[in-house]
Amino acid sequence: MLLSVQQKYILEILRKLGAVRRGQLAALVRGKFERPGQAISEVCWESILRQLRVRTSDVFLDGEMIRLSSARPDALRLEAVDVMLELAEGRPENFTIRVERPGILRFSWGDNLRLFTVAELSAPIRPTVEVLAHLKRVVWITESGVPPESLTLPPKHFFAARQADGSHRFYGSNGP
């Protein structure tokens, strides 16, 4: 099967995540391949996806979701991808879902490759936070998108509160 560099990258993303929203995938591809003056047009983007679907029997386009045939969308993982895209300004250097629970996604970005872990904050809160307290930067999310009352986080840990428009507001710890 003959695939473009962008299509190979899309397959790499899908093998890592299983399923992503169309906008998330577009942001990751554009972050990797677009350069000033070389934007990927919407017509080109749709053509890339259509050709990929025809050339591989494993890729499905389900409305706003793009997924491998064996994968089902995971709401927390999709939220973690949104957080990654916001923090890395659409250009993560690398990412993986092979992380210690309650971690969901780990990614790096920037010139000095800052490493972040996005994790699920669940009850009981204290033991959940303590599991990943040793990591330098953790962004906690919940299914509701709302921070629990009296949440105290270790230094360099943050909570990503989902806003009505789908973006996030980040709350940090008061520690050093």
PDB file of C-alpha atoms in Angstrom:
ATOM      1  CA  MET A   1       0.000   0.000   0.000  1.00  0.00           C
ATOM      2  CA  LEU A   2       1.401   3.363  -1.041  1.00  0.00           C
ATOM      3  CA  LEU A   3       0.771   6.088   1.558  1.00  0.00           C
ATOM      4  CA  SER A   4       1.918   9.686   1.815  1.00  0.00           C
ATOM      5  CA  VAL A   5       4.070  10.826   4.726  1.00  0.00           C
ATOM      6  CA  GLN A   6       1.007  12.495   6.272  1.00  0.00           C
ATOM      7  CA  GLN A   7      -1.070   9.316   5.921  1.00  0.00           C
ATOM      8  CA  LYS A   8       1.684   7.249   7.559  1.00  0.00           C
ATOM      9  CA  TYR A   9       1.721   9.739  10.441  1.00  0.00           C
ATOM     10  CA  ILE A  10      -2.080   9.499  10.758  1.00  0.00           C
ATOM     11  CA  LEU A  11      -1.790   5.709  11.021  1.00  0.00           C
ATOM     12  CA  GLU A  12       0.917   6.129  13.675  1.00  0.00           C
ATOM     13  CA  ILE A  13      -1.405   8.409  15.673  1.00  0.00           C
ATOM     14  CA  LEU A  14      -4.327   5.995  15.326  1.00  0.00           C
ATOM     15  CA  ARG A  15      -2.174   3.049  16.409  1.00  0.00           C
ATOM     16  CA  LYS A  16      -1.241   4.985  19.553  1.00  0.00           C
ATOM     17  CA  LEU A  17      -4.661   6.415  20.408  1.00  0.00           C
ATOM     18  CA  GLY A  18      -7.143   4.124  18.680  1.00  0.00           C
ATOM     19  CA  ALA A  19      -9.672   6.887  18.066  1.00  0.00           C
ATOM     20  CA  VAL A  20      -9.489  10.681  17.808  1.00  0.00           C
ATOM     21  CA  ARG A  21     -11.755  13.522  16.851  1.00  0.00           C
ATOM     22  CA  ARG A  22     -11.321  14.898  13.358  1.00  0.00           C
ATOM     23  CA  GLY A  23     -10.183  18.269  14.736  1.00  0.00           C
ATOM     24  CA  GLN A  24      -7.627  16.653  17.045  1.00  0.00           C
ATOM     25  CA  LEU A  25      -6.135  14.635  14.205  1.00  0.00           C
ATOM     26  CA  ALA A  26      -6.021  17.688  11.954  1.00  0.00           C
ATOM     27  CA  ALA A  27      -4.219  19.670  14.683  1.00  0.00           C
ATOM     28  CA  LEU A  28      -1.630  16.922  15.179  1.00  0.00           C
ATOM     29  CA  VAL A  29      -0.988  16.562  11.440  1.00  0.00           C
ATOM     30  CA  ARG A  30      -0.834  20.317  10.887  1.00  0.00           C
ATOM     31  CA  GLY A  31       1.452  20.711  13.895  1.00  0.00           C
ATOM     32  CA  LYS A  32       3.848  18.176  12.419  1.00  0.00           C
ATOM     33  CA  PHE A  33       3.796  19.156   8.751  1.00  0.00           C
ATOM     34  CA  GLU A  34       2.684  22.757   8.290  1.00  0.00           C
ATOM     35  CA  ARG A  35       5.317  25.431   7.940  1.00  0.00           C
ATOM     36  CA  PRO A  36       4.837  29.147   7.353  1.00  0.00           C
ATOM     37  CA  GLY A  37       3.377  29.589   3.883  1.00  0.00           C
ATOM     38  CA  GLN A  38       2.652  25.850   3.500  1.00  0.00           C
ATOM     39  CA  ALA A  39      -0.789  25.329   5.025  1.00  0.00           C
ATOM     40  CA  ILE A  40      -2.742  22.121   4.410  1.00  0.00           C
ATOM     41  CA  SER A  41      -6.026  23.231   2.850  1.00  0.00           C
ATOM     42  CA  GLU A  42      -9.368  21.750   3.898  1.00  0.00           C
ATOM     43  CA  VAL A  43      -9.760  20.187   0.426  1.00  0.00           C
ATOM     44  CA  CYS A  44      -6.320  18.565   0.727  1.00  0.00           C
ATOM     45  CA  TRP A  45      -7.109  17.361   4.272  1.00  0.00           C
ATOM     46  CA  GLU A  46     -10.352  15.689   3.154  1.00  0.00           C
ATOM     47  CA  SER A  47      -8.509  14.083   0.238  1.00  0.00           C
ATOM     48  CA  ILE A  48      -5.814  12.693   2.563  1.00  0.00           C
ATOM     49  CA  LEU A  49      -8.481  11.117   4.795  1.00  0.00           C
ATOM     50  CA  ARG A  50     -10.578   9.755   1.927  1.00  0.00           C
ATOM     51  CA  GLN A  51      -7.551   8.142   0.257  1.00  0.00           C
ATOM     52  CA  LEU A  52      -6.401   6.677   3.579  1.00  0.00           C
ATOM     53  CA  ARG A  53      -9.808   5.126   4.184  1.00  0.00           C
ATOM     54  CA  VAL A  54      -9.800   3.585   0.680  1.00  0.00           C
ATOM     55  CA  ARG A  55      -6.216   2.294   0.924  1.00  0.00           C
ATOM     56  CA  THR A  56      -6.570   0.725   4.369  1.00  0.00           C
ATOM     57  CA  SER A  57      -9.459  -1.399   5.502  1.00  0.00           C
ATOM     58  CA  ASP A  58      -8.717  -0.650   9.167  1.00  0.00           C
ATOM     59  CA  VAL A  59      -9.484   3.109   9.232  1.00  0.00           C
ATOM     60  CA  PHE A  60     -13.061   4.273   9.810  1.00  0.00           C
ATOM     61  CA  LEU A  61     -14.448   7.790   9.490  1.00  0.00           C
ATOM     62  CA  ASP A  62     -17.482   7.990  11.806  1.00  0.00           C
ATOM     63  CA  GLY A  63     -18.664  11.590  11.526  1.00  0.00           C
ATOM     64  CA  GLU A  64     -16.348  13.545  13.820  1.00  0.00           C
ATOM     65  CA  MET A  65     -14.473  10.422  14.923  1.00  0.00           C
ATOM     66  CA  ILE A  66     -11.599   8.798  13.067  1.00  0.00           C
ATOM     67  CA  ARG A  67     -10.665   5.403  14.450  1.00  0.00           C
ATOM     68  CA  LEU A  68      -9.184   2.016  13.841  1.00  0.00           C
ATOM     69  CA  SER A  69     -11.748  -0.741  13.360  1.00  0.00           C
ATOM     70  CA  SER A  70     -10.837  -2.385  16.676  1.00  0.00           C
ATOM     71  CA  ALA A  71     -10.995   0.842  18.721  1.00  0.00           C
ATOM     72  CA  ARG A  72     -13.857   2.583  20.468  1.00  0.00           C
ATOM     73  CA  PRO A  73     -13.702   6.225  21.552  1.00  0.00           C
ATOM     74  CA  ASP A  74     -12.613   6.783  25.161  1.00  0.00           C
ATOM     75  CA  ALA A  75     -13.952  10.097  26.542  1.00  0.00           C
ATOM     76  CA  LEU A  76     -11.102  10.604  29.029  1.00  0.00           C
ATOM     77  CA  ARG A  77      -8.450   9.830  26.419  1.00  0.00           C
ATOM     78  CA  LEU A  78     -10.072  12.303  24.013  1.00  0.00           C
ATOM     79  CA  GLU A  79     -10.041  14.896  26.819  1.00  0.00           C
ATOM     80  CA  ALA A  80      -6.369  14.116  27.502  1.00  0.00           C
ATOM     81  CA  VAL A  81      -5.569  14.711  23.810  1.00  0.00           C
ATOM     82  CA  ASP A  82      -7.346  18.094  24.012  1.00  0.00           C
ATOM     83  CA  VAL A  83      -5.220  19.025  27.043  1.00  0.00           C
ATOM     84  CA  MET A  84      -2.043  17.900  25.258  1.00  0.00           C
ATOM     85  CA  LEU A  85      -2.889  19.957  22.169  1.00  0.00           C
ATOM     86  CA  GLU A  86      -3.572  23.059  24.273  1.00  0.00           C
ATOM     87  CA  LEU A  87      -0.408  22.816  26.362  1.00  0.00           C
ATOM     88  CA  ALA A  88       1.854  21.853  23.454  1.00  0.00           C
ATOM     89  CA  GLU A  89       0.273  24.483  21.192  1.00  0.00           C
ATOM     90  CA  GLY A  90      -0.650  21.733  18.706  1.00  0.00           C
ATOM     91  CA  ARG A  91       2.937  20.518  18.381  1.00  0.00           C
ATOM     92  CA  PRO A  92       3.738  17.733  20.842  1.00  0.00           C
ATOM     93  CA  GLU A  93       7.139  16.220  20.187  1.00  0.00           C
ATOM     94  CA  ASN A  94       6.024  12.747  21.185  1.00  0.00           C
ATOM     95  CA  PHE A  95       3.196  11.071  23.090  1.00  0.00           C
ATOM     96  CA  THR A  96       2.148   7.674  24.404  1.00  0.00           C
ATOM     97  CA  ILE A  97      -0.759   6.077  26.218  1.00  0.00           C
ATOM     98  CA  ARG A  98       1.507   3.475  27.803  1.00  0.00           C
ATOM     99  CA  VAL A  99       1.553   5.085  31.239  1.00  0.00           C
ATOM    100  CA  GLU A 100       1.034   4.000  34.821  1.00  0.00           C
ATOM    101  CA  ARG A 101      -2.611   4.303  35.971  1.00  0.00           C
ATOM    102  CA  PRO A 102      -4.213   6.694  36.786  1.00  0.00           C
ATOM    103  CA  GLY A 103      -2.192   8.209  33.930  1.00  0.00           C
ATOM    104  CA  ILE A 104      -3.941   8.392  30.573  1.00  0.00           C
ATOM    105  CA  LEU A 105      -1.399  10.035  28.281  1.00  0.00           C
ATOM    106  CA  ARG A 106       2.217  11.201  28.511  1.00  0.00           C
ATOM    107  CA  PHE A 107       3.689  13.736  26.118  1.00  0.00           C
ATOM    108  CA  SER A 108       6.715  15.938  25.627  1.00  0.00           C
ATOM    109  CA  TRP A 109       7.089  19.244  23.874  1.00  0.00           C
ATOM    110  CA  GLY A 110       9.229  22.355  23.631  1.00  0.00           C
ATOM    111  CA  ASP A 111      12.910  22.982  23.039  1.00  0.00           C
ATOM    112  CA  ASN A 112      13.953  21.283  26.278  1.00  0.00           C
ATOM    113  CA  LEU A 113      11.318  18.505  25.894  1.00  0.00           C
ATOM    114  CA  ARG A 114       9.196  19.153  28.944  1.00  0.00           C
ATOM    115  CA  LEU A 115       7.434  15.939  29.952  1.00  0.00           C
ATOM    116  CA  PHE A 116       3.772  16.024  31.052  1.00  0.00           C
ATOM    117  CA  THR A 117       1.418  13.279  32.201  1.00  0.00           C
ATOM    118  CA  VAL A 118      -2.353  13.691  31.897  1.00  0.00           C
ATOM    119  CA  ALA A 119      -4.109  11.618  34.558  1.00  0.00           C
ATOM    120  CA  GLU A 120      -7.622  10.880  35.770  1.00  0.00           C
ATOM    121  CA  LEU A 121      -8.484  12.301  39.165  1.00  0.00           C
ATOM    122  CA  SER A 122     -10.969   9.992  40.837  1.00  0.00           C
ATOM    123  CA  ALA A 123     -12.234   9.399  44.340  1.00  0.00           C
ATOM    124  CA  PRO A 124     -10.699   9.057  46.816  1.00  0.00           C
ATOM    125  CA  ILE A 125      -8.678  12.105  45.803  1.00  0.00           C
ATOM    126  CA  ARG A 126      -5.667  11.980  48.150  1.00  0.00           C
ATOM    127  CA  PRO A 127      -4.450   8.445  47.283  1.00  0.00           C
ATOM    128  CA  THR A 128      -5.019   9.096  43.566  1.00  0.00           C
ATOM    129  CA  VAL A 129      -2.826  12.227  43.618  1.00  0.00           C
ATOM    130  CA  GLU A 130      -0.159  10.517  45.741  1.00  0.00           C
ATOM    131  CA  VAL A 131       0.268   7.726  43.156  1.00  0.00           C
ATOM    132  CA  LEU A 132       1.798  10.163  40.652  1.00  0.00           C
ATOM    133  CA  ALA A 133       3.211  12.738  43.106  1.00  0.00           C
ATOM    134  CA  HIS A 134       6.768  11.729  42.112  1.00  0.00           C
ATOM    135  CA  LEU A 135       6.276  12.914  38.522  1.00  0.00           C
ATOM    136  CA  LYS A 136       7.381  16.447  37.723  1.00  0.00           C
ATOM    137  CA  ARG A 137       4.361  17.694  35.760  1.00  0.00           C
ATOM    138  CA  VAL A 138       0.916  16.121  35.994  1.00  0.00           C
ATOM    139  CA  VAL A 139      -2.287  17.562  34.596  1.00  0.00           C
ATOM    140  CA  TRP A 140      -5.339  16.052  36.296  1.00  0.00           C
ATOM    141  CA  ILE A 141      -8.728  15.748  34.585  1.00  0.00           C
ATOM    142  CA  THR A 142     -12.117  14.355  35.606  1.00  0.00           C
ATOM    143  CA  GLU A 143     -15.050  13.064  33.589  1.00  0.00           C
ATOM    144  CA  SER A 144     -17.130  16.011  34.784  1.00  0.00           C
ATOM    145  CA  GLY A 145     -14.407  18.537  33.930  1.00  0.00           C
ATOM    146  CA  VAL A 146     -14.950  20.216  37.316  1.00  0.00           C
ATOM    147  CA  PRO A 147     -12.303  20.294  40.069  1.00  0.00           C
ATOM    148  CA  PRO A 148     -13.279  18.606  43.328  1.00  0.00           C
ATOM    149  CA  GLU A 149     -13.773  20.862  46.331  1.00  0.00           C
ATOM    150  CA  SER A 150     -10.710  21.471  48.511  1.00  0.00           C
ATOM    151  CA  LEU A 151      -8.355  19.930  45.971  1.00  0.00           C
ATOM    152  CA  THR A 152      -4.716  20.299  47.034  1.00  0.00           C
ATOM    153  CA  LEU A 153      -2.050  19.337  44.529  1.00  0.00           C
ATOM    154  CA  PRO A 154       1.706  18.780  44.859  1.00  0.00           C
ATOM    155  CA  PRO A 155       4.043  21.334  43.244  1.00  0.00           C
ATOM    156  CA  LYS A 156       3.980  21.337  39.426  1.00  0.00           C
ATOM    157  CA  HIS A 157       0.659  19.482  39.333  1.00  0.00           C
ATOM    158  CA  PHE A 158      -2.327  21.143  37.674  1.00  0.00           C
ATOM    159  CA  PHE A 159      -6.029  20.587  37.227  1.00  0.00           C
ATOM    160  CA  ALA A 160      -7.547  21.160  33.779  1.00  0.00           C
ATOM    161  CA  ALA A 161     -11.115  22.441  34.160  1.00  0.00           C
ATOM    162  CA  ARG A 162     -13.148  22.087  30.974  1.00  0.00           C
ATOM    163  CA  GLN A 163     -14.770  25.304  29.753  1.00  0.00           C
ATOM    164  CA  ALA A 164     -18.075  25.563  27.877  1.00  0.00           C
ATOM    165  CA  ASP A 165     -16.229  26.067  24.562  1.00  0.00           C
ATOM    166  CA  GLY A 166     -14.220  22.838  25.025  1.00  0.00           C
ATOM    167  CA  SER A 167     -10.977  24.573  25.994  1.00  0.00           C
ATOM    168  CA  HIS A 168      -9.454  24.235  29.467  1.00  0.00           C
ATOM    169  CA  ARG A 169      -8.574  26.515  32.342  1.00  0.00           C
ATOM    170  CA  PHE A 170      -5.537  25.293  34.261  1.00  0.00           C
ATOM    171  CA  TYR A 171      -5.318  25.557  38.043  1.00  0.00           C
ATOM    172  CA  GLY A 172      -1.991  24.900  39.749  1.00  0.00           C
ATOM    173  CA  SER A 173      -0.754  24.141  43.214  1.00  0.00           C
ATOM    174  CA  ASN A 174       0.274  26.851  45.638  1.00  0.00           C
ATOM    175  CA  GLY A 175       3.514  25.065  46.480  1.00  0.00           C
ATOM    176  CA  PRO A 176       7.064  25.851  45.259  1.00  0.00           C
TER     177      PRO A 176
END
